[in-house]
Coordinates of C-alpha atoms and ligand atoms in Angstrom, one line a residue:
M1 CA 114.0 124.7 84.0
S2 CA 111.1 122.7 82.6
T3 CA 111.1 120.8 79.3
T4 CA 108.6 119.4 76.9
T5 CA 109.9 115.9 76.2
D6 CA 109.4 113.3 73.5
L7 CA 110.0 110.7 76.1
T8 CA 106.4 110.2 76.9
L9 CA 105.8 108.1 79.9
A10 CA 102.3 107.5 78.7
D11 CA 103.7 105.1 76.0
L12 CA 103.0 101.7 77.4
D13 CA 105.4 100.0 75.0
L14 CA 108.2 101.8 77.0
F15 CA 107.2 99.7 79.9
A16 CA 106.6 96.4 78.2
G17 CA 110.1 95.0 79.2
G18 CA 110.0 96.4 82.7
A19 CA 110.9 99.8 84.1
P20 CA 112.3 102.4 81.6
W21 CA 115.2 103.3 84.0
G22 CA 117.2 105.1 81.3
V23 CA 114.3 107.4 80.6
F24 CA 113.8 108.3 84.3
D25 CA 117.6 109.0 84.5
E26 CA 117.4 111.3 81.5
L27 CA 114.5 113.2 82.9
R28 CA 116.0 113.5 86.4
A29 CA 119.2 114.9 84.9
T30 CA 117.3 118.2 84.0
P31 CA 115.9 120.1 86.8
G32 CA 112.1 121.0 86.9
L33 CA 109.1 119.0 85.8
H34 CA 108.8 117.7 82.2
Y35 CA 105.7 118.0 80.1
S36 CA 104.4 115.2 77.9
T37 CA 102.0 116.2 75.2
E38 CA 99.5 113.5 74.3
E39 CA 97.2 113.3 71.3
A40 CA 94.0 112.7 73.2
P41 CA 92.3 115.8 74.7
N42 CA 93.3 116.7 78.3
S43 CA 95.8 113.9 78.4
G44 CA 99.1 115.9 78.6
F45 CA 100.8 115.9 81.9
W46 CA 103.8 117.1 83.9
S47 CA 106.2 114.5 85.3
A48 CA 108.0 114.9 88.6
T49 CA 111.0 112.6 88.6
R50 CA 113.2 113.9 91.3
Y51 CA 112.8 112.7 94.9
H52 CA 112.5 116.1 96.6
D53 CA 110.0 117.4 94.0
I54 CA 107.9 114.3 94.5
V55 CA 107.9 114.6 98.3
R56 CA 106.9 118.3 98.1
I57 CA 104.0 117.5 95.7
L58 CA 102.7 114.7 97.9
R59 CA 102.7 116.9 101.0
D60 CA 101.0 119.9 99.5
T61 CA 97.4 118.7 98.9
E62 CA 96.1 122.3 98.7
T63 CA 98.1 122.9 95.5
F64 CA 98.2 119.3 94.2
T65 CA 94.9 117.6 94.9
S66 CA 94.0 114.0 94.6
T67 CA 90.3 114.7 94.2
K68 CA 90.5 115.0 90.4
F69 CA 91.8 111.4 90.4
T70 CA 95.1 109.8 90.8
N71 CA 95.8 107.9 87.6
L72 CA 96.4 109.3 84.1
E73 CA 92.8 108.6 82.9
E74 CA 90.6 111.6 82.5
V75 CA 87.6 110.9 84.6
D76 CA 84.3 112.6 83.5
P77 CA 83.5 115.1 86.4
A78 CA 79.9 113.7 86.5
M79 CA 81.3 110.3 87.3
Q80 CA 83.9 111.4 89.8
D81 CA 81.9 111.0 93.0
Q82 CA 80.7 107.6 92.1
R83 CA 84.3 106.5 91.7
R84 CA 85.9 108.3 94.6
S85 CA 87.6 106.2 97.3
L86 CA 90.0 107.2 100.1
L87 CA 92.7 107.7 97.5
E88 CA 90.7 110.4 95.7
T89 CA 89.4 112.2 98.8
D90 CA 91.3 115.0 100.5
G91 CA 90.8 117.1 103.6
L92 CA 88.5 116.4 106.5
R93 CA 86.6 113.5 104.9
H94 CA 89.9 111.8 104.0
R95 CA 91.1 112.2 107.6
A96 CA 87.9 110.8 109.0
L97 CA 87.7 107.8 106.7
R98 CA 91.4 107.0 107.2
R99 CA 91.2 107.4 111.0
M100 CA 88.3 104.9 111.0
L101 CA 90.4 102.3 109.1
Q102 CA 93.9 102.9 110.3
G103 CA 93.6 101.0 113.6
E104 CA 93.4 97.8 111.6
F105 CA 96.6 98.5 109.8
T106 CA 99.1 99.6 112.5
P107 CA 102.2 97.5 113.0
Q108 CA 100.7 96.3 116.3
A109 CA 97.4 95.4 114.7
V110 CA 99.0 93.4 111.8
A111 CA 101.4 91.6 114.2
K112 CA 98.4 89.5 115.4
Y113 CA 98.3 87.8 112.0
E114 CA 101.9 86.6 112.4
T115 CA 100.9 82.9 113.1
F116 CA 98.3 82.9 110.4
L117 CA 100.9 84.4 107.9
R118 CA 103.5 81.8 108.9
G119 CA 101.0 79.1 108.3
I120 CA 99.9 80.1 104.8
T121 CA 103.5 81.0 103.8
A122 CA 104.7 77.5 104.8
K123 CA 101.8 75.9 102.9
T124 CA 102.4 78.0 99.8
L125 CA 106.1 77.3 99.8
D126 CA 105.8 73.5 100.6
A127 CA 103.4 73.1 97.6
A128 CA 105.6 75.2 95.2
L129 CA 108.9 73.6 96.1
A130 CA 107.5 70.1 95.8
K131 CA 107.0 70.8 92.1
K132 CA 110.8 71.4 91.6
E133 CA 110.2 73.5 88.5
F134 CA 107.5 76.1 88.5
D135 CA 106.3 79.7 87.8
F136 CA 107.2 81.6 90.9
V137 CA 104.4 84.1 90.3
E138 CA 101.7 81.6 89.9
E139 CA 102.8 79.2 92.7
V140 CA 104.2 81.7 95.3
S141 CA 103.4 85.4 94.9
A142 CA 100.0 85.5 93.2
D143 CA 97.7 84.0 95.8
F144 CA 99.5 84.8 99.1
P145 CA 98.6 88.6 99.4
I146 CA 95.0 88.1 98.4
R147 CA 94.6 85.3 100.9
V148 CA 95.8 87.7 103.6
L149 CA 93.4 90.4 102.5
A150 CA 90.6 87.9 102.4
R151 CA 91.3 87.1 106.0
L152 CA 91.3 90.8 107.0
L153 CA 88.1 91.5 105.0
G154 CA 86.5 88.4 106.3
V155 CA 86.0 87.0 102.7
P156 CA 85.5 83.2 102.6
D157 CA 88.6 81.2 101.4
S158 CA 86.5 79.6 98.7
D159 CA 86.1 83.1 97.0
T160 CA 89.7 84.1 96.9
G161 CA 90.3 82.6 93.5
Q162 CA 87.6 84.9 92.1
L163 CA 89.1 87.9 93.8
I164 CA 92.5 87.1 92.2
E165 CA 90.9 87.0 88.8
W166 CA 89.0 90.3 89.4
G167 CA 92.2 91.9 90.6
N168 CA 94.2 90.8 87.5
R169 CA 91.4 92.0 85.1
M170 CA 91.2 95.5 86.8
V171 CA 94.8 96.5 87.6
G172 CA 96.5 94.8 84.7
N173 CA 93.9 95.9 82.1
T174 CA 96.4 97.8 80.0
D175 CA 98.0 94.4 79.3
P176 CA 96.3 92.5 76.4
E177 CA 96.5 89.3 78.5
H178 CA 94.3 90.7 81.2
A179 CA 92.2 93.3 79.3
D180 CA 88.5 93.4 79.7
V181 CA 88.3 96.9 78.2
L182 CA 91.4 98.7 77.1
I183 CA 91.7 102.2 78.4
G184 CA 91.6 104.6 75.5
S185 CA 89.7 102.2 73.2
A186 CA 86.1 102.8 72.3
D187 CA 84.8 101.3 75.5
S188 CA 81.2 101.4 76.4
D189 CA 79.7 104.1 78.5
E190 CA 78.5 101.5 80.9
Y191 CA 82.0 101.1 82.3
K192 CA 83.0 104.8 82.5
H193 CA 81.7 105.1 86.1
V194 CA 83.8 102.3 87.5
P195 CA 87.6 102.2 88.4
F196 CA 89.9 101.0 85.6
R197 CA 86.8 101.1 83.3
S198 CA 86.6 97.4 83.9
P199 CA 83.5 95.2 84.1
A200 CA 85.4 93.3 86.8
A201 CA 84.9 96.4 89.1
I202 CA 81.1 96.0 88.8
E203 CA 81.4 92.4 89.8
V204 CA 83.5 93.4 92.8
Y205 CA 80.9 96.0 93.8
E206 CA 78.1 93.4 93.6
Y207 CA 80.1 90.9 95.6
G208 CA 80.9 93.6 98.3
K209 CA 77.2 94.5 98.5
H210 CA 76.3 90.9 99.1
L211 CA 78.9 90.6 101.9
A212 CA 77.8 93.8 103.5
A213 CA 74.2 92.7 103.6
E214 CA 75.3 89.5 105.4
R215 CA 77.5 91.4 108.0
R216 CA 75.6 94.6 108.7
G217 CA 74.5 94.8 112.4
K218 CA 76.1 91.5 113.4
G219 CA 78.9 93.0 115.4
G220 CA 81.7 91.3 113.4
T221 CA 85.3 92.3 113.7
D222 CA 86.3 92.1 110.1
L223 CA 86.9 95.1 107.7
I224 CA 83.7 94.6 105.8
T225 CA 81.7 95.0 109.0
L226 CA 83.8 98.1 109.8
L227 CA 83.1 99.6 106.3
A228 CA 79.4 98.7 106.5
D229 CA 78.6 99.7 110.1
G230 CA 81.5 102.1 111.1
V231 CA 80.9 105.8 111.7
P232 CA 83.9 108.0 110.8
S233 CA 84.9 110.8 113.2
D234 CA 83.0 113.4 111.2
G235 CA 79.7 111.5 112.0
Q236 CA 78.9 110.6 108.4
P237 CA 78.5 106.8 107.8
L238 CA 79.8 105.7 104.4
S239 CA 77.5 106.3 101.4
E240 CA 76.8 103.3 99.1
H241 CA 79.4 104.7 96.6
E242 CA 82.0 105.1 99.4
F243 CA 81.4 101.5 100.6
N244 CA 81.8 100.2 97.0
T245 CA 84.9 102.1 96.1
N246 CA 86.7 101.6 99.4
F247 CA 85.9 97.9 99.5
L248 CA 87.3 97.7 96.0
L249 CA 90.3 99.8 97.0
L250 CA 91.1 97.4 99.9
V251 CA 90.8 94.4 97.5
V252 CA 93.1 95.8 94.8
A253 CA 95.5 98.1 96.7
G254 CA 97.3 95.4 98.6
N255 CA 97.0 92.6 96.1
E256 CA 99.1 93.2 92.9
T257 CA 101.5 95.5 94.7
T258 CA 102.5 92.9 97.3
R259 CA 102.5 90.1 94.7
H260 CA 104.9 92.0 92.4
T261 CA 107.2 93.0 95.3
I262 CA 107.5 89.3 96.3
T263 CA 108.4 88.4 92.7
H264 CA 110.8 91.3 92.2
S265 CA 112.5 90.5 95.5
M266 CA 113.1 86.9 94.6
K267 CA 114.4 88.0 91.2
N268 CA 116.8 90.6 92.7
L269 CA 118.1 88.0 95.2
L270 CA 118.7 85.5 92.4
D271 CA 120.4 88.1 90.3
N272 CA 122.6 89.2 93.2
P273 CA 123.9 86.0 94.8
S274 CA 126.2 87.8 97.2
Q275 CA 123.2 89.6 98.7
L276 CA 121.2 86.4 99.0
E277 CA 124.2 84.9 100.9
I278 CA 124.2 87.8 103.4
L279 CA 120.6 87.1 104.3
R280 CA 121.1 83.3 104.4
N281 CA 124.0 83.8 106.8
D282 CA 122.1 86.3 109.0
P283 CA 118.3 86.1 108.6
S284 CA 117.9 88.7 111.4
L285 CA 118.8 91.2 108.6
I286 CA 115.6 90.4 106.7
P287 CA 113.4 93.1 108.2
W288 CA 115.9 95.7 106.9
A289 CA 116.4 94.0 103.6
V290 CA 112.6 94.3 103.0
E291 CA 113.1 98.0 102.7
E292 CA 115.6 97.4 99.9
F293 CA 113.3 94.9 98.3
L294 CA 110.6 97.6 98.2
R295 CA 112.9 100.4 96.9
Y296 CA 114.4 98.2 94.2
A297 CA 111.1 96.8 93.1
S298 CA 109.1 100.1 93.0
P299 CA 105.9 98.2 92.4
V300 CA 103.8 101.3 91.9
Y301 CA 105.3 103.4 89.1
H302 CA 103.3 106.6 89.7
F303 CA 100.3 108.4 91.0
R304 CA 98.8 111.6 89.7
R305 CA 97.8 114.9 91.3
T306 CA 96.0 117.9 89.7
A307 CA 97.1 121.6 90.2
T308 CA 94.3 123.5 92.0
K309 CA 95.8 126.9 90.9
D310 CA 98.4 128.4 88.7
V311 CA 101.7 127.8 90.4
E312 CA 105.4 128.1 89.9
F313 CA 107.0 125.0 91.2
S314 CA 110.6 123.9 90.9
D315 CA 111.2 126.4 88.1
T316 CA 108.2 125.2 86.2
Q317 CA 105.0 127.2 85.5
I318 CA 102.0 124.9 86.1
S319 CA 98.5 126.0 85.2
E320 CA 95.4 125.3 87.2
G321 CA 93.8 122.0 86.2
E322 CA 97.0 120.5 84.7
K323 CA 98.0 117.0 85.7
V324 CA 101.1 116.4 87.7
V325 CA 102.4 112.8 87.8
V326 CA 104.8 111.7 90.6
W327 CA 107.1 108.8 89.5
F328 CA 107.9 107.0 92.7
A329 CA 110.0 104.5 90.7
S330 CA 112.3 107.4 89.5
G331 CA 112.5 108.9 93.0
N332 CA 113.7 105.5 94.2
R333 CA 116.7 105.8 91.8
D334 CA 117.6 109.4 92.6
S335 CA 121.3 109.6 93.4
A336 CA 120.7 112.8 95.4
I337 CA 119.2 110.5 98.1
F338 CA 120.5 107.0 97.5
D339 CA 124.2 106.3 97.2
D340 CA 124.8 104.2 94.1
P341 CA 121.1 103.8 93.5
Y342 CA 121.3 100.9 91.0
R343 CA 123.2 98.8 93.5
F344 CA 120.8 96.2 95.2
D345 CA 122.1 96.4 98.8
V346 CA 120.2 94.5 101.4
T347 CA 122.1 96.3 104.1
R348 CA 121.4 99.8 102.8
N349 CA 120.9 102.2 105.6
P350 CA 119.3 104.7 105.7
N351 CA 116.7 103.7 103.1
E352 CA 113.9 106.3 102.9
H353 CA 112.4 104.9 99.8
M354 CA 109.1 106.1 98.3
S355 CA 107.5 102.8 97.3
F356 CA 104.6 103.6 99.8
G357 CA 104.7 107.3 98.9
R358 CA 106.6 109.5 101.4
G359 CA 105.1 111.7 104.1
G360 CA 101.9 112.8 102.4
P361 CA 98.4 112.1 103.8
H362 CA 97.8 109.3 101.3
M363 CA 100.9 107.4 102.3
C364 CA 100.1 103.7 102.0
L365 CA 97.7 102.6 104.6
G366 CA 98.7 99.0 104.3
N367 CA 102.5 99.5 104.6
A368 CA 102.9 97.6 107.9
L369 CA 100.8 94.7 106.4
A370 CA 102.9 94.6 103.3
R371 CA 106.1 94.7 105.3
I372 CA 105.2 91.8 107.6
E373 CA 104.1 89.7 104.6
L374 CA 107.4 90.3 102.9
R375 CA 109.4 89.6 106.0
I376 CA 107.6 86.3 106.8
M377 CA 107.8 85.1 103.2
F378 CA 111.5 85.6 103.0
E379 CA 112.3 84.4 106.6
D380 CA 110.7 81.1 105.6
L381 CA 112.1 80.9 102.1
L382 CA 115.7 81.8 102.9
T383 CA 116.0 79.6 106.0
R384 CA 115.0 76.4 104.0
D385 CA 117.7 74.1 102.8
V386 CA 116.8 74.8 99.2
T387 CA 118.3 76.8 96.4
L388 CA 116.3 78.2 93.5
E389 CA 117.6 79.3 90.1
R390 CA 115.9 81.0 87.2
A391 CA 114.6 78.6 84.6
G392 CA 113.4 80.9 81.8
D393 CA 112.7 84.4 80.7
L394 CA 110.6 86.9 82.7
D395 CA 107.4 88.3 81.4
Y396 CA 106.6 91.9 82.4
L397 CA 103.2 93.4 82.7
R398 CA 102.6 96.0 80.0
S399 CA 101.6 98.9 82.3
N400 CA 103.0 102.3 83.3
F401 CA 101.1 102.1 86.6
V402 CA 102.2 98.8 88.2
H403 CA 105.7 97.5 87.8
G404 CA 104.6 93.9 87.5
I405 CA 106.1 90.6 86.6
K406 CA 103.6 88.2 85.1
R407 CA 105.7 85.0 85.0
M408 CA 109.1 84.0 86.4
P409 CA 110.0 80.4 85.8
V410 CA 112.3 78.9 88.5
R411 CA 113.6 75.5 89.4
V412 CA 115.1 73.9 92.6
A413 CA 118.9 73.7 91.9
Ligands
HEM1 C1 98.0 103.9 99.1 C2 101.9 101.4 97.5 C3 100.3 97.4 99.9 C4 96.2 99.8 101.0 C5 99.2 103.6 98.5 C6 100.1 104.5 97.8 C7 101.2 103.8 97.3 C8 101.0 102.4 97.8 C9 102.3 104.3 96.5 C10 99.8 106.0 97.5 C11 100.7 106.9 98.4 C12 100.6 108.3 98.1 O1 99.8 108.7 97.2 O2 101.2 109.1 98.9 C13 101.8 100.1 98.0 C14 102.8 99.0 97.9 C15 102.3 98.0 98.5 C16 101.1 98.3 99.1 C17 104.1 99.2 97.1 C18 102.9 96.6 98.7 C19 104.2 96.3 98.5 C20 99.1 97.7 100.4 C21 98.3 96.8 101.3 C22 97.2 97.5 101.5 C23 97.2 98.8 100.9 C24 98.7 95.4 101.7 C25 96.1 96.9 102.4 C26 94.8 96.9 102.1 C27 96.4 101.1 100.6 C28 95.4 102.1 100.7 C29 95.9 103.3 100.2 C30 97.2 103.0 99.7 C31 94.0 101.9 101.3 C32 95.2 104.6 100.1 C33 95.6 105.5 101.3 C34 95.0 106.9 101.3 O3 94.6 107.4 100.2 O4 94.9 107.5 102.4 N1 99.8 102.3 98.5 N2 100.8 99.6 98.8 N3 98.4 98.9 100.3 N4 97.5 101.7 100.0 FE1 99.2 100.7 99.5

């Protein structure tokens, strides 16, 4: 059975205080997909909130394509090619591009950064803890993931501050604090061809172009050289648009997501002292705990697909061209899969969460990198002789795309 619901997940106010878990629970309780009608033309969408429905949609790219874009925004068809990255490409080209990049992101490939990661983790934590009372986001989570990406991309350390600012302005741009151009407002045509409709995206393109010009033909081993000089297995080098959009994707995809997972994980450990104790007593459990950190945080709320034909799916009649949104966060709380899903359990096993997607061709390319970052951060933090406690209210990002925490005051107890 499908329903039209008043609980519109496009309402950003619903997300202003964190995830609307109660709404997800209510939607999951009724089988089928649920339609949200929106006022703006072409903005209504189906929501898949059950784990099994989400997995089926992610795997069936013939029926549910990513090529019509993967967020709720309606992208002008004339602008789609300019804005298309790996995420919005399906089929052979997607496979060829992904194959070209994936060697850099396997567990074995990212393991070679272990010493580097331990070094910046220790430095970050030394500096933060010396302050005794600090904002965990600003001092610990915010800079760490982008410094790692900068290393992979081969971006100079001195430019990472600028990358952080661009990332905030793009991904968080539904939050008034970060907004350059609010989606849905009367923004200028100039920005309609760039992701997030954000002027910051244009600045990132310019910056990428400058780095590519520097690296092209020099035989470097960084990701920028790979994007600039690499030839995917279909024999077609990246077009200028593909270079721009994929450079930008690599800058943003692993930045906010990892940042917010680190913050949520700390918050969840502080809120659940018995779970913190388990890991303090046996840090060898941390690699498994990371899976629960990811499930419980659900840092990416959703992605969108578009139906390529009229289809009956899970008792719901979906028409060609309609948007279908998969709510990973809801799937991660589905009691059909997770025993007592609201229990934060660092020993949960099995834990087949969908924070990186689940099983489809777009499954997060950077998942091994994110996992090693989280493991090393908490292996260091939880084996120090120091106890943190919360020192003020949390501030959530106003976004239905990223489940983000903007501020989390803490102090050394
Ligand atoms: C795709 C989540 C970290 C790069 C995705 C998807 C999700 C996701 C949900 C889409 C999956 C799908 O549609 O099936 C996360 C989370 C992260 C994280 C929660 C951190 C906790 C990273 C990192 C990188 C990265 C560190 C490294 C650059 C990518 C790329 C894609 C992607 C390139 C597109 C893959 C494709 O379309 O084939 N990620 N991600 N992500 N992620 Fe991540």
